[in-house]
Each structure stands twice: as C-alpha cells, then as structure tokens.
Coordinates of C-alpha atoms and ligand atoms in Angstrom, one line a residue:
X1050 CA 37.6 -23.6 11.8
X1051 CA 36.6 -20.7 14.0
X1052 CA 33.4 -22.5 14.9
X1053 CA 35.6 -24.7 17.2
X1054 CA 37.3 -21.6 18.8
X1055 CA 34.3 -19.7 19.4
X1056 CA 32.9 -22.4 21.8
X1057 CA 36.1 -22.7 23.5
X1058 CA 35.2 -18.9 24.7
X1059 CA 31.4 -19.5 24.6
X1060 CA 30.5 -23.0 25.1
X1061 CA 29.0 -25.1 22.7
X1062 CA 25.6 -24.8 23.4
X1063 CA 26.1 -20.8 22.4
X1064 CA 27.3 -21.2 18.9
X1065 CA 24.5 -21.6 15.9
X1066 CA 25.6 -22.5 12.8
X1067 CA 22.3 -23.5 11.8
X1068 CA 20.5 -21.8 9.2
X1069 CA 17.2 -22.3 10.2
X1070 CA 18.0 -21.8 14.4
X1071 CA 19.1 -18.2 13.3
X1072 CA 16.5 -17.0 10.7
X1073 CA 15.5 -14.5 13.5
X1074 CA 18.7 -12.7 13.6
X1075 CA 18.7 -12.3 10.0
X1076 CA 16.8 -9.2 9.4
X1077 CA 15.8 -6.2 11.9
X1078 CA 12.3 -3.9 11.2
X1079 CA 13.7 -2.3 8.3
X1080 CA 10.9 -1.8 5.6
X1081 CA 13.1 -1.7 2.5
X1082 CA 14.9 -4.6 1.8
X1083 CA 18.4 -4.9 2.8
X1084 CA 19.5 -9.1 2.1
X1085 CA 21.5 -11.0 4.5
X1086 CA 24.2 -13.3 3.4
X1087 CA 22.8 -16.3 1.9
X1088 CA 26.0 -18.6 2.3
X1089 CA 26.4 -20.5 5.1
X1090 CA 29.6 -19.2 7.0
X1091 CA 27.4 -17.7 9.8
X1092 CA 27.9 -18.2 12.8
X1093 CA 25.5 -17.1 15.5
X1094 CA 26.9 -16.1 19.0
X1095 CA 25.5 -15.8 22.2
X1096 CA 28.2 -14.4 24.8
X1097 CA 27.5 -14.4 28.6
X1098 CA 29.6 -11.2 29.9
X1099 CA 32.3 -8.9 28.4
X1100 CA 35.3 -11.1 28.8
X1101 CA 33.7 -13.7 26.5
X1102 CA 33.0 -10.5 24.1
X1103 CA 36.3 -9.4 24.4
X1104 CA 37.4 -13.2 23.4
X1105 CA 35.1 -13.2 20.5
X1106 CA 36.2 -10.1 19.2
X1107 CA 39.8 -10.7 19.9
X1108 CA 39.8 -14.1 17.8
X1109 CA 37.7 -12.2 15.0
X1110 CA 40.5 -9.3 14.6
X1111 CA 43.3 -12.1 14.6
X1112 CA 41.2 -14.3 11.6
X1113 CA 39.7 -11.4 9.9
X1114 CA 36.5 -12.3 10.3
X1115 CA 33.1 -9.6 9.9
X1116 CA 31.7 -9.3 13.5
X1117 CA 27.8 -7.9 13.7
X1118 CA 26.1 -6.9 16.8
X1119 CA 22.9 -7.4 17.3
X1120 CA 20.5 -6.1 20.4
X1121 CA 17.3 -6.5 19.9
X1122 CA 16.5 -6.7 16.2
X1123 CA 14.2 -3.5 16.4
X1124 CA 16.5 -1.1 14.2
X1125 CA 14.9 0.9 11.3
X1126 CA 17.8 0.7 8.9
X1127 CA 19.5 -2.4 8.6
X1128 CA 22.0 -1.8 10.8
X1129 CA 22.2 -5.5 12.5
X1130 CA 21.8 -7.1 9.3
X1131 CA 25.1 -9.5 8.6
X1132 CA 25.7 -9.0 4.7
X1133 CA 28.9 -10.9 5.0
X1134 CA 29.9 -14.0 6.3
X1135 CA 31.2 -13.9 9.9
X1136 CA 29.7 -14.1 13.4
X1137 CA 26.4 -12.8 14.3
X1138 CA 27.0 -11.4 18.1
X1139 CA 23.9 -11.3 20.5
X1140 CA 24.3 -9.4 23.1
X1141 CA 20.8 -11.1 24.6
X1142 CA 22.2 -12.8 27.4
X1143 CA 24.1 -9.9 29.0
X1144 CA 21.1 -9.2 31.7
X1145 CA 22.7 -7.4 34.6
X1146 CA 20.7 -4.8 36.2
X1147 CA 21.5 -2.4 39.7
X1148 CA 19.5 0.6 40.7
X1149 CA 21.3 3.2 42.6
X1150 CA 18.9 5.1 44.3
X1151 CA 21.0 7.3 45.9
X1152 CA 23.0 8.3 42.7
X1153 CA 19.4 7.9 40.9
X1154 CA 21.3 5.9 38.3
X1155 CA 20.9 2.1 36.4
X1156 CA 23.6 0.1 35.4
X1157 CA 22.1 -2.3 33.4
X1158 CA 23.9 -4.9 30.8
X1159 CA 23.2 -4.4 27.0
X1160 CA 20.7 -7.3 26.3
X1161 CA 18.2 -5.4 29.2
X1162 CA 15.3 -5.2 27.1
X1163 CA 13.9 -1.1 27.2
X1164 CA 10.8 -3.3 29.2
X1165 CA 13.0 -4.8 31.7
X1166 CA 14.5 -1.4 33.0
X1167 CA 11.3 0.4 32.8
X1168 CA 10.1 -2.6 35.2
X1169 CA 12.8 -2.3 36.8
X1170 CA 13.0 1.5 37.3
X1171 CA 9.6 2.1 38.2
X1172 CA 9.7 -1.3 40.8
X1173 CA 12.0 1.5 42.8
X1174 CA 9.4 4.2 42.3
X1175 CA 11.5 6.2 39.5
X1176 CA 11.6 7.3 36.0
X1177 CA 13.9 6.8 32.9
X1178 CA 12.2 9.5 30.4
X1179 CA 13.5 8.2 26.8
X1180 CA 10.8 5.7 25.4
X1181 CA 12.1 5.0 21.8
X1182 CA 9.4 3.2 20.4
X1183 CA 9.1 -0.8 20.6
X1184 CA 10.0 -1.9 23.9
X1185 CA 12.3 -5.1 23.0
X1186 CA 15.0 -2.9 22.0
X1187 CA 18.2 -3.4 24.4
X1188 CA 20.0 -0.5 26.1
X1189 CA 23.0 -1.5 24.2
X1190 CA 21.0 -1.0 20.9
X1191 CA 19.6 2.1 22.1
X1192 CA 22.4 3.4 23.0
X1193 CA 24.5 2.4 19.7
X1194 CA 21.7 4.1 17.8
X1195 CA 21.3 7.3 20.3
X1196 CA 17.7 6.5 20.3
X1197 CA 15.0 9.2 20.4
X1198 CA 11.2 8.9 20.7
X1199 CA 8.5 11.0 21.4
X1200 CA 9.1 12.2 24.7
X1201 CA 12.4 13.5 23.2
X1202 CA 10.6 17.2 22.7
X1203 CA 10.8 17.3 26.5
X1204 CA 13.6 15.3 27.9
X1205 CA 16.4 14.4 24.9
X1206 CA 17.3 11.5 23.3
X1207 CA 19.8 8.4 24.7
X1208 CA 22.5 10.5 24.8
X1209 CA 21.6 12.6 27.5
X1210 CA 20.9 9.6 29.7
X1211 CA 24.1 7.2 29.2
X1212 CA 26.6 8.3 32.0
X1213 CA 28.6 6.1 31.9
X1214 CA 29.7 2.8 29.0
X1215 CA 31.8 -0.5 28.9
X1216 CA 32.3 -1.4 25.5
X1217 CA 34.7 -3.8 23.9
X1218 CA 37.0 -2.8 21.1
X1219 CA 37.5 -5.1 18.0
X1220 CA 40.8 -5.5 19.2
X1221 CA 39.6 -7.2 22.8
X1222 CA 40.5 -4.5 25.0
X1223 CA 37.4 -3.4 27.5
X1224 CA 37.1 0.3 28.1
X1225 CA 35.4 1.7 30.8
X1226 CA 34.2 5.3 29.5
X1227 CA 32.3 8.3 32.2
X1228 CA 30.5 6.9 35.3
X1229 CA 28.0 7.6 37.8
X1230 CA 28.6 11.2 37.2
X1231 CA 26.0 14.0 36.1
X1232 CA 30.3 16.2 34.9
X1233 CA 33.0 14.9 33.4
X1234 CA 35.1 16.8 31.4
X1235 CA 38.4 14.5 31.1
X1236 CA 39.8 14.9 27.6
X1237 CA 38.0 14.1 24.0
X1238 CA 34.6 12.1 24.9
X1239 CA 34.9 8.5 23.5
X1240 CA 31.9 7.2 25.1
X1241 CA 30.0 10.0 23.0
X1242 CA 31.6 8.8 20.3
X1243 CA 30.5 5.4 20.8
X1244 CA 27.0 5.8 21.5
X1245 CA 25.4 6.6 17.9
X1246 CA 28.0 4.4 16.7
X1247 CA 25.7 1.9 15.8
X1248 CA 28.2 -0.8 16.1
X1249 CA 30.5 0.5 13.9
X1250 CA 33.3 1.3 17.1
X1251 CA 33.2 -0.7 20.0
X1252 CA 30.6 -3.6 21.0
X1253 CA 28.5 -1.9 24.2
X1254 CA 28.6 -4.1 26.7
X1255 CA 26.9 -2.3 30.2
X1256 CA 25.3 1.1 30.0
X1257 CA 25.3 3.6 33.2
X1258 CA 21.4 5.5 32.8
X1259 CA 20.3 8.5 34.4
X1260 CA 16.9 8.3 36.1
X1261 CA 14.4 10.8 37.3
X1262 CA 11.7 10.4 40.3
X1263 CA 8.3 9.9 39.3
X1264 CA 5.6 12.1 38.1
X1265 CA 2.6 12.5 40.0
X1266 CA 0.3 12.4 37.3
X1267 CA -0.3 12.5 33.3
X1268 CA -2.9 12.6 30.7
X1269 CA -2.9 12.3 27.1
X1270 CA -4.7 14.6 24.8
X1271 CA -5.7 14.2 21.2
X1272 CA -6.5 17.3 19.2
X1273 CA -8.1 16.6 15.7
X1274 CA -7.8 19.2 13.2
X1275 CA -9.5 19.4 9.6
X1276 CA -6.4 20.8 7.7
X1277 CA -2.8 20.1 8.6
X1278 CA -1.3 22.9 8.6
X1279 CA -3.5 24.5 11.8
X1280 CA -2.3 21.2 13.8
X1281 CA 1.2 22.0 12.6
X1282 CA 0.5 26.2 13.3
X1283 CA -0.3 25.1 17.1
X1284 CA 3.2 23.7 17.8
X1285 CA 5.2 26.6 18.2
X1286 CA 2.4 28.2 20.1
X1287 CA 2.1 25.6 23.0
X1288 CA 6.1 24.9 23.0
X1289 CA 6.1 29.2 23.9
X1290 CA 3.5 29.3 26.0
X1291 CA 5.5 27.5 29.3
X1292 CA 4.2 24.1 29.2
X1293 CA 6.8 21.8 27.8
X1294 CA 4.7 18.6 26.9
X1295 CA 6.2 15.4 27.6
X1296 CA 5.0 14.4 23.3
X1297 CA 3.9 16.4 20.9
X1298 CA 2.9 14.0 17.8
X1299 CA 1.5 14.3 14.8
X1300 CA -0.5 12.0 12.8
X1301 CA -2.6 11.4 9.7
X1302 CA -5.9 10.4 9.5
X1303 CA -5.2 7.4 7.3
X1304 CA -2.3 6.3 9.7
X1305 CA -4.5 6.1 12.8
X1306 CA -7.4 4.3 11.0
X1307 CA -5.0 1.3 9.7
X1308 CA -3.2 1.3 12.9
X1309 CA -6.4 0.6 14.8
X1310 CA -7.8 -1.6 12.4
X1311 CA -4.8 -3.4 12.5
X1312 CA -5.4 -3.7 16.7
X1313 CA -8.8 -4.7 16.3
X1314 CA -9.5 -1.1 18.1
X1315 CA -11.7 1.7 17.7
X1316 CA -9.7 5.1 16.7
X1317 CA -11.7 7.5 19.6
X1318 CA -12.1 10.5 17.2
X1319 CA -14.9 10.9 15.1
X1320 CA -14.0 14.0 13.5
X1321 CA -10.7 15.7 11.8
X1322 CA -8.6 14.3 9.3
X1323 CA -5.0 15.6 11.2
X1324 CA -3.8 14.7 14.9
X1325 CA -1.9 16.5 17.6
X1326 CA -1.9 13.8 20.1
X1327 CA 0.0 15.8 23.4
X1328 CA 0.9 14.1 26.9
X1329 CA 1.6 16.5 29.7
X1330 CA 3.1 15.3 32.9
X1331 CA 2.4 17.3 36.1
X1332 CA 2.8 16.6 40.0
X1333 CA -0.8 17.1 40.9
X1334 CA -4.4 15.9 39.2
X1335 CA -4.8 20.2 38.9
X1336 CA -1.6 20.8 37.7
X1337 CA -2.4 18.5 34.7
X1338 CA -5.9 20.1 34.2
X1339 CA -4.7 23.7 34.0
X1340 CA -2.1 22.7 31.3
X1341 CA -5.2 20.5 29.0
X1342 CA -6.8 23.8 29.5
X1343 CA -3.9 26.1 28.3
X1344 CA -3.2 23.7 25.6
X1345 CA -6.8 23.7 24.4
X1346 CA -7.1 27.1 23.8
X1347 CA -3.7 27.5 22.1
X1348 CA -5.6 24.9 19.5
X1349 CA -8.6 26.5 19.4
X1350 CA -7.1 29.6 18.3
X1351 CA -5.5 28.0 15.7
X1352 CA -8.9 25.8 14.9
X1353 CA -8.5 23.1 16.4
X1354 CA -11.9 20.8 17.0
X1355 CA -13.2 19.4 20.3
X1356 CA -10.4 17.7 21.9
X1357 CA -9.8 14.1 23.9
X1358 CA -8.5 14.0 27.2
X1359 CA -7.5 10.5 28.3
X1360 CA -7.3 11.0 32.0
X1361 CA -7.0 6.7 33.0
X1362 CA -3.9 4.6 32.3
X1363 CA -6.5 2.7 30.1
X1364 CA -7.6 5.8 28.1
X1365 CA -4.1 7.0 27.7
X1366 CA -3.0 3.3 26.6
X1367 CA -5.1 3.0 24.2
X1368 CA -4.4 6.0 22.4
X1369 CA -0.9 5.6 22.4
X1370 CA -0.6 2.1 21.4
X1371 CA -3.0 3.2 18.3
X1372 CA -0.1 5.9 17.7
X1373 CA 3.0 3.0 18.7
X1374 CA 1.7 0.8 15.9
X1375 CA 1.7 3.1 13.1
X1376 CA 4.7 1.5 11.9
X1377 CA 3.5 -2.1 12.4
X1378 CA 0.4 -1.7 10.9
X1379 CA 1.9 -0.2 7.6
X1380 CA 5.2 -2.1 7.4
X1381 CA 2.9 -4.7 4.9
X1382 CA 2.9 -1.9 2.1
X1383 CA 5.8 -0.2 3.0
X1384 CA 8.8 0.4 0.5
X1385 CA 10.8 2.7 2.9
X1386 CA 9.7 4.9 5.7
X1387 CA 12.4 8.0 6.2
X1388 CA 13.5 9.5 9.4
X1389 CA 14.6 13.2 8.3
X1390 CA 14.5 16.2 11.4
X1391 CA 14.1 19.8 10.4
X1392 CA 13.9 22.7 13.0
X1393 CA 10.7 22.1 14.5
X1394 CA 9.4 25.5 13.4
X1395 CA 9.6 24.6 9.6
X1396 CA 7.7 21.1 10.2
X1397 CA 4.7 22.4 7.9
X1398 CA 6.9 23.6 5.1
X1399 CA 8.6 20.2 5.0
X1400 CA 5.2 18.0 4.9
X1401 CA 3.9 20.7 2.0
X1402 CA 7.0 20.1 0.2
X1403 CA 6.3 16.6 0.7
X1404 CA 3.1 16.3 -0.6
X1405 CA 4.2 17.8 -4.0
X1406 CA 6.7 15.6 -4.7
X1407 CA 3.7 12.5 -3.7
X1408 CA 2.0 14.2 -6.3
X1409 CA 4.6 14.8 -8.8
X1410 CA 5.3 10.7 -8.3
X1411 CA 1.3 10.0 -8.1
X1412 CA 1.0 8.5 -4.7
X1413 CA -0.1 9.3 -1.3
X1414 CA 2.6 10.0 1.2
X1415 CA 1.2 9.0 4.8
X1416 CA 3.0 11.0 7.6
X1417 CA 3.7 10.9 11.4
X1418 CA 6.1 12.0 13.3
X1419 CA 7.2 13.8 16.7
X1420 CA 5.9 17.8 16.3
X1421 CA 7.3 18.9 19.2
X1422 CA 11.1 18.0 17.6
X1423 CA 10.8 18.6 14.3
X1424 CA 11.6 14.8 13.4
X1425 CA 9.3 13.3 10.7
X1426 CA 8.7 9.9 9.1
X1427 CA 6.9 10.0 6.1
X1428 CA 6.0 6.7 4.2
X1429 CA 7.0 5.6 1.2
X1430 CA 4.4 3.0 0.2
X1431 CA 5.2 0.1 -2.5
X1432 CA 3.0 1.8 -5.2
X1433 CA 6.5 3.8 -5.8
X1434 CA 8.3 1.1 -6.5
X1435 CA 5.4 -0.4 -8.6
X1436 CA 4.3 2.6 -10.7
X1437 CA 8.1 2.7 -12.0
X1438 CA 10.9 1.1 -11.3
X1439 CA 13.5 3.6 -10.2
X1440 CA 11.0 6.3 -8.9
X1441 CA 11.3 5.4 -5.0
X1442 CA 15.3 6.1 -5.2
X1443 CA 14.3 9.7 -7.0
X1444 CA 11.3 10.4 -4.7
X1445 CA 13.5 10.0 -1.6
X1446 CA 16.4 11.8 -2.8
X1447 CA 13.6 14.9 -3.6
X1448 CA 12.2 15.0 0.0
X1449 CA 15.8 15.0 1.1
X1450 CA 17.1 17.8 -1.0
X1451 CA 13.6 19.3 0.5
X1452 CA 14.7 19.0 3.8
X1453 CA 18.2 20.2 3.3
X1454 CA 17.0 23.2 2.0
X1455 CA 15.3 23.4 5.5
X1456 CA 18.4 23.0 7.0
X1457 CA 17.3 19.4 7.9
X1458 CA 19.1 16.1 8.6
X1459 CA 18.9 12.8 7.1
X1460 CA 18.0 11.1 10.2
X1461 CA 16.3 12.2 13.4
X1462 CA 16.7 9.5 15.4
X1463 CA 17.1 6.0 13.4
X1464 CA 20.5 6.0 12.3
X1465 CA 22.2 5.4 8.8
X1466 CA 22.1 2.0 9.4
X1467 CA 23.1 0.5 5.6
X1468 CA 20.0 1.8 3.7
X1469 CA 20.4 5.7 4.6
X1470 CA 24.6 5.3 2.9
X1471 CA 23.6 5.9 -0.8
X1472 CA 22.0 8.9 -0.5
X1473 CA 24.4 10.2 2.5
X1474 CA 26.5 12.4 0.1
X1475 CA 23.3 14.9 0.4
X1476 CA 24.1 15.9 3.8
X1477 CA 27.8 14.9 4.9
X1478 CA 30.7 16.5 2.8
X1479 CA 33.8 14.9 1.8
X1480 CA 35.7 16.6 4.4
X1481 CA 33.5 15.3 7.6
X1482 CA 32.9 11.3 5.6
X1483 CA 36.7 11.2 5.4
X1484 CA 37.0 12.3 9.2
X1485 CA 34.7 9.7 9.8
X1486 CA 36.5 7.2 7.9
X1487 CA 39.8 7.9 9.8
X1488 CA 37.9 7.4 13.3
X1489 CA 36.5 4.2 12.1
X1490 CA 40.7 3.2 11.5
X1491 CA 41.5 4.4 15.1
X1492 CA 39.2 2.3 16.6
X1493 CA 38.8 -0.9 14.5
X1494 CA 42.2 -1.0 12.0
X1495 CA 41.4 -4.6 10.2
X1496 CA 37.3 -3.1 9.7
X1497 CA 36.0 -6.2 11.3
X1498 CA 32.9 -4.5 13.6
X1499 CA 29.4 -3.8 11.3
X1500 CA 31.3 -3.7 7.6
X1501 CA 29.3 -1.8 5.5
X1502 CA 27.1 0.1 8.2
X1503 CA 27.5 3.9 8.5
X1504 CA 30.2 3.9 6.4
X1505 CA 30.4 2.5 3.0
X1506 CA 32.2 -0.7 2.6
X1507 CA 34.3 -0.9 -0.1
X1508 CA 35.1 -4.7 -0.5
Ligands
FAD2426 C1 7.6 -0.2 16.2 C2 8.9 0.5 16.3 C3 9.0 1.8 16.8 C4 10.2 2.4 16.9 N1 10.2 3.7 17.4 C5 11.4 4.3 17.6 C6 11.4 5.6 18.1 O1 10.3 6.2 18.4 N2 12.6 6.3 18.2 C7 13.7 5.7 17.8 O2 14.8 6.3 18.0 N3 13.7 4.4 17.4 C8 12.6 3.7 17.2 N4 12.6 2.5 16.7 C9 13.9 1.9 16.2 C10 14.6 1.0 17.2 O3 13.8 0.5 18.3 C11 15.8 1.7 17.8 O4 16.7 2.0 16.8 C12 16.6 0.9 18.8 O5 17.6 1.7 19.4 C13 17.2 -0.4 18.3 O6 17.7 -1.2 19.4 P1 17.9 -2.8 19.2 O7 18.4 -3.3 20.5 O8 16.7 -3.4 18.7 O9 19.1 -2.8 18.2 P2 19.3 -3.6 16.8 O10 18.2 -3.4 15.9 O11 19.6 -5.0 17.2 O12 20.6 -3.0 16.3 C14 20.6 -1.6 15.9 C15 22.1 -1.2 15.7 O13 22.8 -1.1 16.9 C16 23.9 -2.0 16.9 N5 23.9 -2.6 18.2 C17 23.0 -3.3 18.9 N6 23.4 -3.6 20.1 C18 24.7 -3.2 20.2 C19 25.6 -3.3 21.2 N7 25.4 -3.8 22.4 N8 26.8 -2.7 21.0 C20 27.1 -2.1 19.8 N9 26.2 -2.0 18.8 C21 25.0 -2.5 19.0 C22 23.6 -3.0 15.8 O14 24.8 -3.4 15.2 C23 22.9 -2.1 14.8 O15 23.8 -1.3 14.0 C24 11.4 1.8 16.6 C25 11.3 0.5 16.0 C26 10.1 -0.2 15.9 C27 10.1 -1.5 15.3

C-alpha cells in the first residue's frame, strides 16, 4: 500500500511502520491525556528536504490519507499527536542553517532544534531574543505554534521574528512567503497565516529569523514577597518606570521548591512565599546595576523583601533552570496545566479569581506564569480528577469564564492544540470558527494536514 510509495520518495530506511521504533512520536508534553491511534496503519516519515515533503504530501492528498507534523515533540496541547491512522511526518532531518550577518538574519530548516540556532546565532556574536521554553523544540514547531516565552514582555513572540517561510501545501505545491525583509506589504499575509497554524495549513519547511546583536551584559533578579498580590502590585510599576525587563515571571513558592527538588538543587531564597524573578539586559556592568537598583525600590515600595541578584552566568543559570523546570517537575501530578493571557494589569484579579474557584473544588491551584505579559499557567493537579470525576472539565471552564470576563484569551502562547477545542466556544463565536473553517478549505480541500487540531474534526 502507501508504505511502498512513501519510500519511493523517501527511501526505505526513512519509513517506520514499527510500533515500537515510533513510540517517541506518539505523544508530545501535554499533561492531560490526549491517546494516539492504537491500530497499526502508522506510518512514521522522516523526509530529507521540501521536495520529498511536497511528495509525501502530494501522495497523501491523492489517497486521502491523515498527515501529522511533528517538530520536536515539545507542544503543550496535543497538537502533534496522530489520533488517526496515516503518516506521522518528522521534520527532524531538515537541518539547514545560514547566518546573514549583513541582513542580521537566519535561514534555518524546520527540524533546527531552538539549541542549534541559539549555538548557531551566538557562534556569530548575535542574538535571537524569543526563548520559548524547552530548547528541543524546532523552528518549524515554534513557528507553527507562534511560540512565546518569557522574554516575550520585552521582545514579542515568533511572530515578530519569522521574515520570511517555505511551507508545503497539502496539495504539494511549495510556497515561498516574505523574505529577508524587515516591510512587506504585498497583498493578504499568508505566511502570518501559517505561522500559528499549528499544522493545520501548510507543512513549514525553512523559516527566515530576525536576529539582534548581542547584549553587553545581564543579571537575573529574584524578588520574594510574603503575599501575592504585592509581587503582582510591582508589575505595572517597573513596566512604567522606563526599564523594560527582558522577563518578568511570577512564581509560587510551592512551584520552586518541587522544581528544585526535582534538580537535586537548592531554591536560593530563604524567605517569601511569592516570586518576581526579573532579568534586565543592559550594555554595560553599570547600566545593569542602576536598573537592579530602580527595580529594587519599585519592590520595596510595594513590600517586597531583600532581593537576589544573580550577577554570573552560573548564578543566573541556576535560577532560571529552577524556574524552566516548573513544568517538568509537576507534569507527575498534573491533570492539565492552562495557558490563558489577560491584560497584564488585571494579572492579580485573575489568580484571586482563581484561587476561589481551587477552593470551591477543594484543591490547591499552583501558579506561574510570565507577569510582565499577562500570560498565566495555572495547574490543574490530579486531585481534580480524583475528588470527582467530572470536576476538572467544570474547574477549567470556571477559570475561563474568569478570564473572559477579564477580557482574556484561552491561550497565551501554547496553542489549541486538540485539548483546548472543547471548551473553545467560550472565546471564538460562530461567526469567526466558521471563518476559520472556510480558510482551513482554501488551503487543505480533502482535510488531510493535523485532522482534528484547531479545528474540530467531525469524522
Ligand atoms: C518544559 C517546557 C517549557 C515550555 N515553555 C514554553 C514557553 O515558555 N513558551 C511557549 O510558547 N511554549 C513553551 N513550551 C511549548 C513548546 O515548546 C512550544 O509549543 C514549541 O513551539 C513546540 O515546538 P515543537 O517543535 O516541539 O513542536 P511539536 O510539539 O512537535 O508540534 C507542535 C505543533 O506544531 C506543528 N508542527 C511542528 N512542526 C511543524 C512544521 N515544521 N510545520 C507545520 N507544523 C508543524 C505540529 O503539528 C503541532 O501541531 C514549552 C514546552 C515544554 C516541554
């Protein structure tokens, strides 16, 4: 069957049919649990460039066949998960990477791991800003999810990086969308379409990425507070005041103690039971002092207790991969952990209304998140699920009708992935899901690319 055609455009040594040879590209991070397809018609595909992409893709729209891309397996909400049979595409072997220092651009294939190009980048003495969490993501994944991260509060999220695309349509045909340019204003913007698309589109196949020179020098601060709400209070405060911190993140005190237990590490606080951990950026050792300084009094004011100043890369590393592994450490006891974004200014009502609908369901809400966006993931822990069957699904639709009222999103930075679509009618009308559905048609007629991600599937 199509196995046999697939390695014509492949080879044979890049088809897996074999269930246990693929059990890695079976799941993604996702907490809650989204099930792949237990039959066997998988097929797991490992293209080499765009025109055997284009091949694959062209033979699944002719056959009908479910095509799911897959980048690095890091996503949040099942988006790479096949639930169908069909072919599993990695883009893993697409590797490609050019600096152009003149242009201060990378063109770098979609399996480039977010480590490779930050190797790569800073090699040439530059700077790609975005750092969207766990580093074996692939550009193509983070741009099909329009990643975010922490540093988003002072230099945007994927989409203000990716200049330029090459993706593949299910149909075959390659389009080559924007360029090296920093303007273009050429009709509607497909490649803006795309990116976000979460492989619902087109299959990404090389990503143009605007980089930055380097900064002179950082540190990383870590402000412990004994109630919440002064942590959250000193937000606004410092994002007024001039300085634009590269992260402005907030965490619990229960988050960073499992996190570092977790690493074997010591949590450098002794006191508070809320975070502000900020990392400013300056050109100069001065420049970065005078803004710890300004900072530190903003907190003060708002109670803040002694601060931390990690001045070394070692300090600063260990704080933040305490912070990076939040997720990690919890996943274990995790049913669900939500991705919702409120203006940043109403942050404090949102976690208040949170921890009343933890205490109307009689568990403890841990939360983290990225204070200087407004973007917060609060966890839903498996006690939810435990205490009574039905009461995570009610819980999570409460702290979304919460942040609506806040005139909130659904999802900061994630995606919708397939576990975010049964609770999507809360934000997206019928008018703007049936505009959706019709540019879903346009670009993929037969639905082949990521069935039931995004947008509901109906067979
Ligand atoms: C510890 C941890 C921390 C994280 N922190 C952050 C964070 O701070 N901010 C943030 O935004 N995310 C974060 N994430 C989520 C994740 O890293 C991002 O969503 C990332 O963009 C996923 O990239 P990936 O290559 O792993 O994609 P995958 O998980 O493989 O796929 C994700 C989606 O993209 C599609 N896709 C993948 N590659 C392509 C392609 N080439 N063409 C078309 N579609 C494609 C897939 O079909 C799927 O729908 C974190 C994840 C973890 C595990």
């Amino acid at each position: 069957m199509m196995v046999k055609k697939l390695k014509d455009i492949v080879g044979q040594r890049w088809v897996i049919t074999d269930r246990e040879r693929m059990i890695d590209y079976l799941t993604d991070e996702t907490a809650a649990s989204v099930k792949p397809k237990p039959a066997s018609e998988l097929a797991l595909v490992k293209p080499a460039n765009s025109k055997e992409v284009s091949g694959i893709l062209k033979l699944a729209n002719c056959e009908r066949i479910p095509v799911f891309p897959r980048g690095g397996g890091t996503g949040l909400c099942g988006g790479a998960i096949p639930t169908k049979d069909g072919i599993i595409l990695s883009l893993e072997r697409l590797k490609g990477i050019e600096i152009d220092k003149d242009n201060l651009m990378a063109i770098a294939e979609a399996g480039v791991t977010l480590k490779e190009l930050v190797e790569k980048v800073e090699e040439q003495g530059l700077f790609f800003p975005p750092h969207p969490g766990d580093e074996s993501a692939q550009v193509g994944g983070l741009a099909a999810c329009n990643a975010g991260g922490s540093r988003a509060v002072k230099y945007g999220v994927m989409r203000s990086y990716v200049k330029g695309i090459e993706a593949v349509l299910p149909t075959g045909e390659v389009l080559k969308l924007g360029g090296e340019l920093l303007k273009n204003n050429t009709g509607y913007d497909l490649m803006h379409l795309i990116i976000g698309s979460e492989g619902t589109l087109a299959v990404i196949t090389r990503v143009i990425l605007r980089l930055f020179p380097r900064v002179a020098a950082s540190a990383t601060m870590v402000i412990p507070y004994n109630i919440r709400r002064d942590a959250i209070n000193a937000v606004p405060e410092i994002l007024q005041s001039g300085i634009i911190p590269l992260a402005i993140e907030y965490m619990d005190r229960i988050s960073v103690e499992v996190s570092s237990e977790h690493l074997g590490l010591e949590w450098p606080c002794k006191t508070g039971t809320a975070y502000l951990m900020i990392i400013v950026e300056g050109q100069s050792e001065e420049d970065i002092h005078s803004q710890c300084e300004r900072i530190s009094r903003i907190c003060h004011r708002h109670h803040g207790l002694e601060p931390l100043i990690g001045i070394t890369r070692k300090e600063q590393d260990k704080i933040l991969k305490i912070r990076s592994n939040i997720y990690s450490s919890l996943k274990r006891d995790l049913a669900d952990t939500i991705d919702i974004a409120v203006p940043p200014a109403s942050m404090g009502k949102l976690m208040e209304a949170i921890d009343r609908v933890a205490e109307r369901y009689g568990t403890t809400i841990p939360m983290c998140g990225h204070a200087g966006d407004g973007n917060l993931h609060p966890a839903l822990m498996k006690d939810l699920v435990e205490n009574k069957r039905g009461n995570l699904k009610k819980a999570k639709r409460e702290i979304y009708q919460e942040t609506v009222k806040l005139g909130g999103t659904m999802t900061g930075e994630h995606g919708l992935g397939r576990i975010r679509i049964p609770d999507v009618d809360i934000f997206l009308d019928k008018k703007r899901l049936e505009l959706m559905a019709g540019i879903k048609k346009v670009f993929d007629p037969n639905g082949i690319l990521n069935p039931g991600c995004i947008i509901k599937c109906d067979k």
